[in-house]
């Protein structure tokens, strides 16, 4: 008798169950918004990266519906073979103008944008300097490129400079960092990374997934936040977080965008986001161009939540953005805390090792412009009640 070749999967899954590390995915019965419906109950939502509440904005919804009426749904094939819709071209032009970049190219996701970009620029003879806490999609993109990867200590430009000095042999070099780190909400010192890159003639790439629509004037991102226009070679972004839709982007010099249209494998070998996606993204950019009201409301909500959480006695770490970690300690406590919040009517995720270090398990509070002052008050009441019940505060 032969053994089942896939039996190991059942064993691994059982081990995840036993250690409490198996991720359960909640099923939503409503749009993604400040409130969501799960198991028939309305819950305050503090899980989503929907920073500006655009995922269910009526203008964005209408734009997507109108695009279906005009262009249908599916793209038919990859853009290089079957052509691209006028909507995708318009979106790329709008994003470039919004971000004050020479040009922009869009992808199916932020993950795909990274997988397209790093291997198109770097190969086996090259060296990539990568922040040790960079996002999984950057790590995978670096591996795909087969370049040598040198990790530097998180946000530590002195360590980066030491690593550059200690790596004398290369063909080309790249420095790559997240813009905003999503677990602690801290911001990369992009101005100092830029100086290091310029001092040594190294390509600089920032993945601004959590800064797009959040940082900078009217949400123009981390390059705008630091006033580094024209000095950061590659700005990767996502359209699935603050923009509320789905998709990824690379903004930068025209030559880089032209090169990615020739050599970015997810661009060449995978179909584009759909027409309604592109139309919804265009409308999201229009909304941001018209007014910074949503961005301001997001930051005001985050300020209120952070201050009140600290007054209650919670440890909110050192976030500089609307991501507020509520650091609790061990993973089972964070999971228990999240379950209690859920019972009380609030949806917020527990995050533990290995996503964050041992002993630093937390509830991650993702703020959004979609919450009213009354929503925040209600959320804080729930946090206080659960915090006291579990003797955290
Ligand atoms: C979320 C995230 C991504 C992935 O973006 P998607 O559009 O969801 O694929 C990539 N990089 C970073 C830093 C992120 O936070």
PDB file of N, CA and C in Angstrom, residues 16 18-23 326-340 348-364 390 392:
ATOM      1  N   UNK A  16      -1.031  23.568  13.388  1.00  0.00           N
ATOM      2  CA  UNK A  16      -1.417  24.988  13.483  1.00  0.00           C
ATOM      3  C   UNK A  16      -2.612  25.144  14.421  1.00  0.00           C
ATOM      4  N   UNK A  18      -3.462  23.167  16.875  1.00  0.00           N
ATOM      5  CA  UNK A  18      -3.056  22.859  18.247  1.00  0.00           C
ATOM      6  C   UNK A  18      -2.338  24.043  18.889  1.00  0.00           C
ATOM      7  N   UNK A  19      -1.553  24.794  18.081  1.00  0.00           N
ATOM      8  CA  UNK A  19      -0.782  25.897  18.663  1.00  0.00           C
ATOM      9  C   UNK A  19      -1.530  27.226  18.587  1.00  0.00           C
ATOM     10  N   UNK A  20      -2.776  27.183  18.113  1.00  0.00           N
ATOM     11  CA  UNK A  20      -3.568  28.414  18.045  1.00  0.00           C
ATOM     12  C   UNK A  20      -3.081  29.384  16.987  1.00  0.00           C
ATOM     13  N   UNK A  21      -2.295  28.901  16.006  1.00  0.00           N
ATOM     14  CA  UNK A  21      -1.716  29.803  15.003  1.00  0.00           C
ATOM     15  C   UNK A  21      -2.430  29.732  13.657  1.00  0.00           C
ATOM     16  N   UNK A  22      -3.527  28.954  13.595  1.00  0.00           N
ATOM     17  CA  UNK A  22      -4.246  28.867  12.316  1.00  0.00           C
ATOM     18  C   UNK A  22      -5.102  30.112  12.147  1.00  0.00           C
ATOM     19  N   UNK A  23      -4.961  30.769  11.028  1.00  0.00           N
ATOM     20  CA  UNK A  23      -5.712  31.981  10.749  1.00  0.00           C
ATOM     21  C   UNK A  23      -7.150  31.624  10.390  1.00  0.00           C
ATOM     22  N   UNK A 326      -1.763  48.272  19.522  1.00  0.00           N
ATOM     23  CA  UNK A 326      -2.034  48.230  20.963  1.00  0.00           C
ATOM     24  C   UNK A 326      -1.300  46.994  21.468  1.00  0.00           C
ATOM     25  N   UNK A 327      -0.107  47.227  22.022  1.00  0.00           N
ATOM     26  CA  UNK A 327       0.803  46.116  22.320  1.00  0.00           C
ATOM     27  C   UNK A 327       0.416  45.488  23.658  1.00  0.00           C
ATOM     28  N   UNK A 328       0.183  44.149  23.622  1.00  0.00           N
ATOM     29  CA  UNK A 328      -0.355  43.462  24.783  1.00  0.00           C
ATOM     30  C   UNK A 328       0.620  42.465  25.399  1.00  0.00           C
ATOM     31  N   UNK A 329       1.508  41.873  24.584  1.00  0.00           N
ATOM     32  CA  UNK A 329       2.466  40.905  25.123  1.00  0.00           C
ATOM     33  C   UNK A 329       2.402  39.584  24.397  1.00  0.00           C
ATOM     34  N   UNK A 330       1.878  38.553  25.063  1.00  0.00           N
ATOM     35  CA  UNK A 330       1.886  37.212  24.464  1.00  0.00           C
ATOM     36  C   UNK A 330       0.718  37.033  23.495  1.00  0.00           C
ATOM     37  N   UNK A 331       0.951  36.165  22.488  1.00  0.00           N
ATOM     38  CA  UNK A 331      -0.032  35.977  21.417  1.00  0.00           C
ATOM     39  C   UNK A 331      -1.405  35.498  21.924  1.00  0.00           C
ATOM     40  N   UNK A 332      -1.471  34.545  22.865  1.00  0.00           N
ATOM     41  CA  UNK A 332      -2.803  34.095  23.306  1.00  0.00           C
ATOM     42  C   UNK A 332      -3.618  35.225  23.940  1.00  0.00           C
ATOM     43  N   UNK A 333      -2.940  36.130  24.670  1.00  0.00           N
ATOM     44  CA  UNK A 333      -3.654  37.274  25.254  1.00  0.00           C
ATOM     45  C   UNK A 333      -4.226  38.163  24.156  1.00  0.00           C
ATOM     46  N   UNK A 334      -3.413  38.435  23.127  1.00  0.00           N
ATOM     47  CA  UNK A 334      -3.887  39.283  22.022  1.00  0.00           C
ATOM     48  C   UNK A 334      -5.071  38.643  21.315  1.00  0.00           C
ATOM     49  N   UNK A 335      -5.000  37.308  21.148  1.00  0.00           N
ATOM     50  CA  UNK A 335      -6.111  36.616  20.481  1.00  0.00           C
ATOM     51  C   UNK A 335      -7.380  36.659  21.331  1.00  0.00           C
ATOM     52  N   UNK A 336      -7.196  36.464  22.629  1.00  0.00           N
ATOM     53  CA  UNK A 336      -8.320  36.519  23.549  1.00  0.00           C
ATOM     54  C   UNK A 336      -8.938  37.923  23.530  1.00  0.00           C
ATOM     55  N   UNK A 337      -8.066  38.929  23.537  1.00  0.00           N
ATOM     56  CA  UNK A 337      -8.502  40.328  23.509  1.00  0.00           C
ATOM     57  C   UNK A 337      -9.335  40.594  22.246  1.00  0.00           C
ATOM     58  N   UNK A 338      -8.839  40.123  21.107  1.00  0.00           N
ATOM     59  CA  UNK A 338      -9.535  40.327  19.829  1.00  0.00           C
ATOM     60  C   UNK A 338     -10.917  39.656  19.853  1.00  0.00           C
ATOM     61  N   UNK A 339     -10.976  38.428  20.414  1.00  0.00           N
ATOM     62  CA  UNK A 339     -12.273  37.726  20.502  1.00  0.00           C
ATOM     63  C   UNK A 339     -13.260  38.493  21.374  1.00  0.00           C
ATOM     64  N   UNK A 340     -12.755  39.034  22.500  1.00  0.00           N
ATOM     65  CA  UNK A 340     -13.635  39.799  23.398  1.00  0.00           C
ATOM     66  C   UNK A 340     -14.136  41.076  22.717  1.00  0.00           C
ATOM     67  N   UNK A 348     -11.216  43.891  15.238  1.00  0.00           N
ATOM     68  CA  UNK A 348      -9.812  44.316  15.152  1.00  0.00           C
ATOM     69  C   UNK A 348      -8.940  43.083  15.322  1.00  0.00           C
ATOM     70  N   UNK A 349      -7.926  42.972  14.491  1.00  0.00           N
ATOM     71  CA  UNK A 349      -7.115  41.753  14.424  1.00  0.00           C
ATOM     72  C   UNK A 349      -6.024  41.686  15.477  1.00  0.00           C
ATOM     73  N   UNK A 350      -5.818  40.474  16.003  1.00  0.00           N
ATOM     74  CA  UNK A 350      -4.647  40.194  16.833  1.00  0.00           C
ATOM     75  C   UNK A 350      -3.510  39.769  15.912  1.00  0.00           C
ATOM     76  N   UNK A 351      -2.309  40.274  16.183  1.00  0.00           N
ATOM     77  CA  UNK A 351      -1.142  39.911  15.377  1.00  0.00           C
ATOM     78  C   UNK A 351      -0.035  39.454  16.322  1.00  0.00           C
ATOM     79  N   UNK A 352       0.502  38.274  16.041  1.00  0.00           N
ATOM     80  CA  UNK A 352       1.538  37.726  16.916  1.00  0.00           C
ATOM     81  C   UNK A 352       2.739  37.231  16.134  1.00  0.00           C
ATOM     82  N   UNK A 353       3.650  36.550  16.846  1.00  0.00           N
ATOM     83  CA  UNK A 353       4.833  35.968  16.235  1.00  0.00           C
ATOM     84  C   UNK A 353       4.409  34.989  15.148  1.00  0.00           C
ATOM     85  N   UNK A 354       5.071  34.914  13.979  1.00  0.00           N
ATOM     86  CA  UNK A 354       6.316  35.589  13.605  1.00  0.00           C
ATOM     87  C   UNK A 354       6.131  36.936  12.899  1.00  0.00           C
ATOM     88  N   UNK A 355       4.871  37.404  12.769  1.00  0.00           N
ATOM     89  CA  UNK A 355       4.661  38.676  12.066  1.00  0.00           C
ATOM     90  C   UNK A 355       5.265  39.830  12.863  1.00  0.00           C
ATOM     91  N   UNK A 356       5.180  39.740  14.203  1.00  0.00           N
ATOM     92  CA  UNK A 356       5.850  40.708  15.084  1.00  0.00           C
ATOM     93  C   UNK A 356       6.704  39.899  16.070  1.00  0.00           C
ATOM     94  N   UNK A 357       7.699  40.532  16.738  1.00  0.00           N
ATOM     95  CA  UNK A 357       8.588  39.760  17.615  1.00  0.00           C
ATOM     96  C   UNK A 357       7.833  39.096  18.767  1.00  0.00           C
ATOM     97  N   UNK A 358       8.417  38.026  19.319  1.00  0.00           N
ATOM     98  CA  UNK A 358       7.905  37.346  20.520  1.00  0.00           C
ATOM     99  C   UNK A 358       7.668  38.371  21.630  1.00  0.00           C
ATOM    100  N   UNK A 359       6.547  38.230  22.334  1.00  0.00           N
ATOM    101  CA  UNK A 359       6.289  39.119  23.465  1.00  0.00           C
ATOM    102  C   UNK A 359       5.752  40.484  23.067  1.00  0.00           C
ATOM    103  N   UNK A 360       5.590  40.696  21.742  1.00  0.00           N
ATOM    104  CA  UNK A 360       5.090  41.991  21.249  1.00  0.00           C
ATOM    105  C   UNK A 360       3.759  41.822  20.514  1.00  0.00           C
ATOM    106  N   UNK A 361       3.024  40.753  20.859  1.00  0.00           N
ATOM    107  CA  UNK A 361       1.732  40.531  20.208  1.00  0.00           C
ATOM    108  C   UNK A 361       0.817  41.713  20.501  1.00  0.00           C
ATOM    109  N   UNK A 362      -0.075  41.981  19.581  1.00  0.00           N
ATOM    110  CA  UNK A 362      -0.842  43.222  19.652  1.00  0.00           C
ATOM    111  C   UNK A 362      -2.194  43.118  18.962  1.00  0.00           C
ATOM    112  N   UNK A 363      -3.037  44.098  19.247  1.00  0.00           N
ATOM    113  CA  UNK A 363      -4.202  44.372  18.416  1.00  0.00           C
ATOM    114  C   UNK A 363      -3.773  45.520  17.524  1.00  0.00           C
ATOM    115  N   UNK A 364      -3.970  45.375  16.219  1.00  0.00           N
ATOM    116  CA  UNK A 364      -3.612  46.482  15.336  1.00  0.00           C
ATOM    117  C   UNK A 364      -4.876  47.260  14.994  1.00  0.00           C
ATOM    118  N   UNK A 390      -9.694  42.178  31.131  1.00  0.00           N
ATOM    119  CA  UNK A 390      -8.534  41.287  30.990  1.00  0.00           C
ATOM    120  C   UNK A 390      -7.323  41.817  31.753  1.00  0.00           C
ATOM    121  N   UNK A 392      -5.520  44.427  31.497  1.00  0.00           N
ATOM    122  CA  UNK A 392      -4.413  44.971  30.699  1.00  0.00           C
ATOM    123  C   UNK A 392      -4.166  46.432  31.098  1.00  0.00           C
TER     124      UNK A 392
END
